[in-house]
PDB file of C-alpha atoms in Angstrom:
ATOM      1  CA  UNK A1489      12.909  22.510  19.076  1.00 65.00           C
ATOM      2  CA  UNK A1490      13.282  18.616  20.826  1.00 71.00           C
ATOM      3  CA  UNK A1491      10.785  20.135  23.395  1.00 74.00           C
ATOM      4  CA  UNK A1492       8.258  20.729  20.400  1.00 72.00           C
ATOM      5  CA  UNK A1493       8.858  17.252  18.816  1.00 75.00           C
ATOM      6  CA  UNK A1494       8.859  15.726  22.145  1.00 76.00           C
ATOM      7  CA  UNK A1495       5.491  17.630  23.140  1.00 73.00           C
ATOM      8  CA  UNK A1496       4.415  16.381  19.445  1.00 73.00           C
ATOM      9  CA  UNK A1497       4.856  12.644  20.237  1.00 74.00           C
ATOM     10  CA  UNK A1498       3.030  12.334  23.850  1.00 70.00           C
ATOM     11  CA  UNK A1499      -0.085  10.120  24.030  1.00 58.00           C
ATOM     12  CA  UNK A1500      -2.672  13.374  24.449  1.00 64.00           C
ATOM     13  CA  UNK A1501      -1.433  15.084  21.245  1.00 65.00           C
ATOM     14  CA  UNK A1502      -4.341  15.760  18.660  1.00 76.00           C
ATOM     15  CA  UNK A1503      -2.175  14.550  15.581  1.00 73.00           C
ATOM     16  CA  UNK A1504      -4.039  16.204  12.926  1.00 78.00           C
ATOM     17  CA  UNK A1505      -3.061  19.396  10.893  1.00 76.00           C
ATOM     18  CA  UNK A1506      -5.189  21.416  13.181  1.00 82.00           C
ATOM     19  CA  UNK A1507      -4.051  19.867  16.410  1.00 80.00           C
ATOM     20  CA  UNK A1508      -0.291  20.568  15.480  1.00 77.00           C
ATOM     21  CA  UNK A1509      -1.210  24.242  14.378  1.00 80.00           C
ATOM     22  CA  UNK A1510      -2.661  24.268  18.008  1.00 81.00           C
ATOM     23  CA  UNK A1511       0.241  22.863  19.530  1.00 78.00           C
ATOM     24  CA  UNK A1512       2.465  25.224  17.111  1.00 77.00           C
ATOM     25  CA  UNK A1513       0.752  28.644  18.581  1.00 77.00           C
ATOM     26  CA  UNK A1514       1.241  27.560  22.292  1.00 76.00           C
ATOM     27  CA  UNK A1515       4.343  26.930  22.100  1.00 74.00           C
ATOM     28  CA  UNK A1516       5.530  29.911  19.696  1.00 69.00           C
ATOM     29  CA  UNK A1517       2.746  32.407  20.597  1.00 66.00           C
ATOM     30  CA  UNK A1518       1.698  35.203  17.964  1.00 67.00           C
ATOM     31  CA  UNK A1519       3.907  38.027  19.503  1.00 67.00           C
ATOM     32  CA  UNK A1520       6.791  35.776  19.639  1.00 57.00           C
ATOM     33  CA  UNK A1521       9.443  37.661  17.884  1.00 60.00           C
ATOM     34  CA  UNK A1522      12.614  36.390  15.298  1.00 56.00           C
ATOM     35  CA  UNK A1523      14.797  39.030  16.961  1.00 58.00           C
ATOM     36  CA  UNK A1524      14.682  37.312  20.011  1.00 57.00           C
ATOM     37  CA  UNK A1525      17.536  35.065  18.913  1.00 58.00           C
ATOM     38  CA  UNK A1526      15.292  31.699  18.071  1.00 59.00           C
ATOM     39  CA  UNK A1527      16.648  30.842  14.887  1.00 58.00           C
ATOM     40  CA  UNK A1528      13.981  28.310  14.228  1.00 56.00           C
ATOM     41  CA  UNK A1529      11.555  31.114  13.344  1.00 59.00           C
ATOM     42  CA  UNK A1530      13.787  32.828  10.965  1.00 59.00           C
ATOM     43  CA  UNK A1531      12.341  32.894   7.189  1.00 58.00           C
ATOM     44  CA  UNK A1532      15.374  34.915   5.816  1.00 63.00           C
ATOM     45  CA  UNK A1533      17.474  31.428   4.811  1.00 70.00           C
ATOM     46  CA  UNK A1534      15.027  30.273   1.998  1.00 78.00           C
ATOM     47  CA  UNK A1535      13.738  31.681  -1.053  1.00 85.00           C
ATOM     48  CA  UNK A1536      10.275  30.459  -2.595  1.00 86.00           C
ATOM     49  CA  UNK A1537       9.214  30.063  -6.411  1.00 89.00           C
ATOM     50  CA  UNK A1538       6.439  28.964  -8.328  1.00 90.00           C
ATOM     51  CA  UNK A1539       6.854  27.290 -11.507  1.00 89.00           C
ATOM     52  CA  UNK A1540       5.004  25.462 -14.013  1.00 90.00           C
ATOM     53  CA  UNK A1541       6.623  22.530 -15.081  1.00 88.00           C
ATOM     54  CA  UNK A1542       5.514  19.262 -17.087  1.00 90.00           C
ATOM     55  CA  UNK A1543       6.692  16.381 -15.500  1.00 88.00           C
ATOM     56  CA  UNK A1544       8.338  13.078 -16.777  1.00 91.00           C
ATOM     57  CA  UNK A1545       6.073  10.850 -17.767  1.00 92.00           C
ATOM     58  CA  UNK A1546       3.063  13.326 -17.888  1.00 90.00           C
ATOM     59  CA  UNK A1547       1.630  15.887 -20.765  1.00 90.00           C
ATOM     60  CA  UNK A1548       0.116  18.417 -18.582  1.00 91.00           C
ATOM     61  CA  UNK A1549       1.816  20.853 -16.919  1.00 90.00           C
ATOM     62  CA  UNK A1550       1.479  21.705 -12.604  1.00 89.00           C
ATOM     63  CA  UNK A1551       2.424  24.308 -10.799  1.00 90.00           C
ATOM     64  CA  UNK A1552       5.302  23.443  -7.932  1.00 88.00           C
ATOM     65  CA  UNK A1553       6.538  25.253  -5.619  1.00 86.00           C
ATOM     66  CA  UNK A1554      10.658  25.410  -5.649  1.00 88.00           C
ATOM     67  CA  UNK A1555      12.247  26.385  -2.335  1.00 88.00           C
ATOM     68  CA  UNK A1556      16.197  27.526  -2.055  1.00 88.00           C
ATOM     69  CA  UNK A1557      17.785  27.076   1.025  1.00 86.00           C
ATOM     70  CA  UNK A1558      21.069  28.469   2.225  1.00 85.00           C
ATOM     71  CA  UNK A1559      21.553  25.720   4.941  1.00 82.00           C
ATOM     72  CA  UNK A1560      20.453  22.018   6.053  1.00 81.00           C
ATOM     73  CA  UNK A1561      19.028  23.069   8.858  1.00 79.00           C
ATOM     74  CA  UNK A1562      16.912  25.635   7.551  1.00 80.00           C
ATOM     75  CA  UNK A1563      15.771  22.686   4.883  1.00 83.00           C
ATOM     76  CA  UNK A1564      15.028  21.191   7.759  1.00 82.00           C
ATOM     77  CA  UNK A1565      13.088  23.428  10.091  1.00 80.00           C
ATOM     78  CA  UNK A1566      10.814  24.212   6.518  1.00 82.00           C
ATOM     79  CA  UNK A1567      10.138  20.558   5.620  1.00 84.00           C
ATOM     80  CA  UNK A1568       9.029  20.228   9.614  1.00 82.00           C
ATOM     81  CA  UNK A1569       6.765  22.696   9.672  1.00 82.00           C
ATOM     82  CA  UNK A1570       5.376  21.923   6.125  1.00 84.00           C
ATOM     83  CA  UNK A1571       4.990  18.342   7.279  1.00 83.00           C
ATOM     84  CA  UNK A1572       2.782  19.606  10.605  1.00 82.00           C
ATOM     85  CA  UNK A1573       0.619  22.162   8.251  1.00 82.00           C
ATOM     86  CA  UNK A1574      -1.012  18.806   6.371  1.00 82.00           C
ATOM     87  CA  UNK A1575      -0.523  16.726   9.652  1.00 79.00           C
ATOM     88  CA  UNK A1576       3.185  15.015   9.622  1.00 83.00           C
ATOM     89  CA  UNK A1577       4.890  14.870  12.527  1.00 82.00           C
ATOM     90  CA  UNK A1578       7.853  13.485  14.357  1.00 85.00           C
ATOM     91  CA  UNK A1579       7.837  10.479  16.619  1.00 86.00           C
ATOM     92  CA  UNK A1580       9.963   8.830  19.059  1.00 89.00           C
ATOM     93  CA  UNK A1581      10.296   4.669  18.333  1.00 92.00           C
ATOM     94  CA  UNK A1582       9.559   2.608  21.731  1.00 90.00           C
ATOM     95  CA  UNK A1583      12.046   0.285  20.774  1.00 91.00           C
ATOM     96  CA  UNK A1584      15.080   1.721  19.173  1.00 94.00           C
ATOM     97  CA  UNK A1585      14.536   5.010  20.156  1.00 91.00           C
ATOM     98  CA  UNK A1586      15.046   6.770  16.638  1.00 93.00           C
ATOM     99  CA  UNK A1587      12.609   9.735  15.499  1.00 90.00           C
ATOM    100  CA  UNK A1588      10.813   9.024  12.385  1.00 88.00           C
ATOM    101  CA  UNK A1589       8.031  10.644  10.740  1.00 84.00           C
ATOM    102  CA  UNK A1590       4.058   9.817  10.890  1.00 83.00           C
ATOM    103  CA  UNK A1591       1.809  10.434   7.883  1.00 78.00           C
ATOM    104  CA  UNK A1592      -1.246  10.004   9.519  1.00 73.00           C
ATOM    105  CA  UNK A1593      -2.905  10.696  12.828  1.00 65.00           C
ATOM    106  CA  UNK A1594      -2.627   7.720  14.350  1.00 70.00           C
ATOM    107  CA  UNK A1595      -0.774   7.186  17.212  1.00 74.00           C
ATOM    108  CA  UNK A1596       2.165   5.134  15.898  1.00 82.00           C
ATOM    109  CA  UNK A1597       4.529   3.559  18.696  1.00 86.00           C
ATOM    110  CA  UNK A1598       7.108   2.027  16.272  1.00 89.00           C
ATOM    111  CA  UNK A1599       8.885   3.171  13.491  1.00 91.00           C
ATOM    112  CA  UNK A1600       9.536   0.791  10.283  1.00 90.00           C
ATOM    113  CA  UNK A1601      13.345   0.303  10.840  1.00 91.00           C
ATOM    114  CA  UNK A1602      15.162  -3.083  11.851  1.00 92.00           C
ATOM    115  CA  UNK A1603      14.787  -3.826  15.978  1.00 91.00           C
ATOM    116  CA  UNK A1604      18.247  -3.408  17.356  1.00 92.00           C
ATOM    117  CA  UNK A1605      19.735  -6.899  18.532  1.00 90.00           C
ATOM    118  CA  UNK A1606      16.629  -8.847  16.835  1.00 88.00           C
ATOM    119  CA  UNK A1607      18.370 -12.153  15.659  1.00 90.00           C
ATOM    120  CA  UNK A1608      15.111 -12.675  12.885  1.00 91.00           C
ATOM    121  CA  UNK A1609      15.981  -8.950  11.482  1.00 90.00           C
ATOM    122  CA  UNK A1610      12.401  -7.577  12.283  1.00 92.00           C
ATOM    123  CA  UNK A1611      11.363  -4.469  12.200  1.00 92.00           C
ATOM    124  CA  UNK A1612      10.386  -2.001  14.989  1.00 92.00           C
ATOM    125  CA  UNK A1613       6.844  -2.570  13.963  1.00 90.00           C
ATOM    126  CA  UNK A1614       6.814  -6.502  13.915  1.00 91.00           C
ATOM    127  CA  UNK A1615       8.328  -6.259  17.609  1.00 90.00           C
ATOM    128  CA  UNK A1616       5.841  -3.613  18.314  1.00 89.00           C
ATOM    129  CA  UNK A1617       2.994  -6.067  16.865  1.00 88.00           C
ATOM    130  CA  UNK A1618       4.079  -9.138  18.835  1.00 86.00           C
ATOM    131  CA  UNK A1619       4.362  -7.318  21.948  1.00 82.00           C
ATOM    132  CA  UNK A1620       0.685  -6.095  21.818  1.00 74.00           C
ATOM    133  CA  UNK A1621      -0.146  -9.429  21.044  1.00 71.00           C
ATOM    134  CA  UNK A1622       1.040 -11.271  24.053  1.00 68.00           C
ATOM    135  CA  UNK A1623      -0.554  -8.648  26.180  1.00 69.00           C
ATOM    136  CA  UNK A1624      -4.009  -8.872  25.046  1.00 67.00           C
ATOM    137  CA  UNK A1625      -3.495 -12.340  24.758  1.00 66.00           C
ATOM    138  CA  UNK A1626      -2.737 -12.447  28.758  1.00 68.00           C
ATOM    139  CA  UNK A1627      -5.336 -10.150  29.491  1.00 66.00           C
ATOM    140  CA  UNK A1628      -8.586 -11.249  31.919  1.00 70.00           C
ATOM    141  CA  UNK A1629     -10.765 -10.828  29.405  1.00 71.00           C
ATOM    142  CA  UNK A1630      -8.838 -12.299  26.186  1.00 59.00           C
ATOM    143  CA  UNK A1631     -11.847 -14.600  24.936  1.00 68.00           C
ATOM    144  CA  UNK A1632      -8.775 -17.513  25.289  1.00 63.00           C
ATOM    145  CA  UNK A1633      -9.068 -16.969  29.325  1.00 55.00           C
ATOM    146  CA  UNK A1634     -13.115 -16.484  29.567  1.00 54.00           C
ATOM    147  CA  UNK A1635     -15.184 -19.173  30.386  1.00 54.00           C
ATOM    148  CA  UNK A1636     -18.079 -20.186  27.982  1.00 52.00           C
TER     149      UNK A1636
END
């Protein structure tokens, strides 16, 4: 499963809902079978219901969907793949290394946690933002380094 998160977070991945269902059926094909031993394609830890229910706070009622699960990691492997079906995905911090999730298709570099060994307690994404800054800053054609 790393190799489909780490395939998930390269620079050429379409990070929509479509391009991860693209991704999804290369690397599990159609004919790709449970009994093959690949627990991460096994459906038979969960149960699904539907229920209406009127929420705090609210007078109408919704319809949710309530999902039992008979282990973490099957939580897990179903909140992953519900995540890529509306375009949520995994990805690997530049800094600090951590995985954290993307809610958008954008190709996000840093995640929103504290840089290790930062002495100003920034985050991932401040570092991130700084960097990017003194690059195009010493670029040949920053508008700073142009002649007018």
């Amino acid at each position: 499963m790393l190799d489909f998160a780490e395939k998930t977070d390269g620079n050429e991945a379409d990070r929509t809902a479509e391009g991860f269902a693209k991704m999804f059926g290369s690397y599990f094909p159609p004919e790709f079978s449970i009994t093959e031993g690949n627990a991460w394609m096994s459906t038979l830890n969960n149960s699904v219901q539907y229920v209406s229910v009127i929420r705090p706070g609210e007078k109408v009622a919704k319809l949710v969907k309530r999902m039992h699960y008979v282990s973490f990691v099957g939580m897990f492997r179903s909140d992953l793949f519900e995540g890529l079906c509306v375009g949520h995905a995994p990805k690997k911090c530049k800094i600090c290394g951590k995985w954290f999730l993307t809610t958008n298709a954008r190709h996000t570099k840093y995640c929103g946690g504290y840089a290790p060994g930062d002495k100003l307690h920034r985050t991932c994404r401040q570092i991130g933002n700084l960097k990017g800054r003194e690059q195009r800053e010493l670029a040949d054609d920053h508008p700073a380094e142009t002649d007018l």
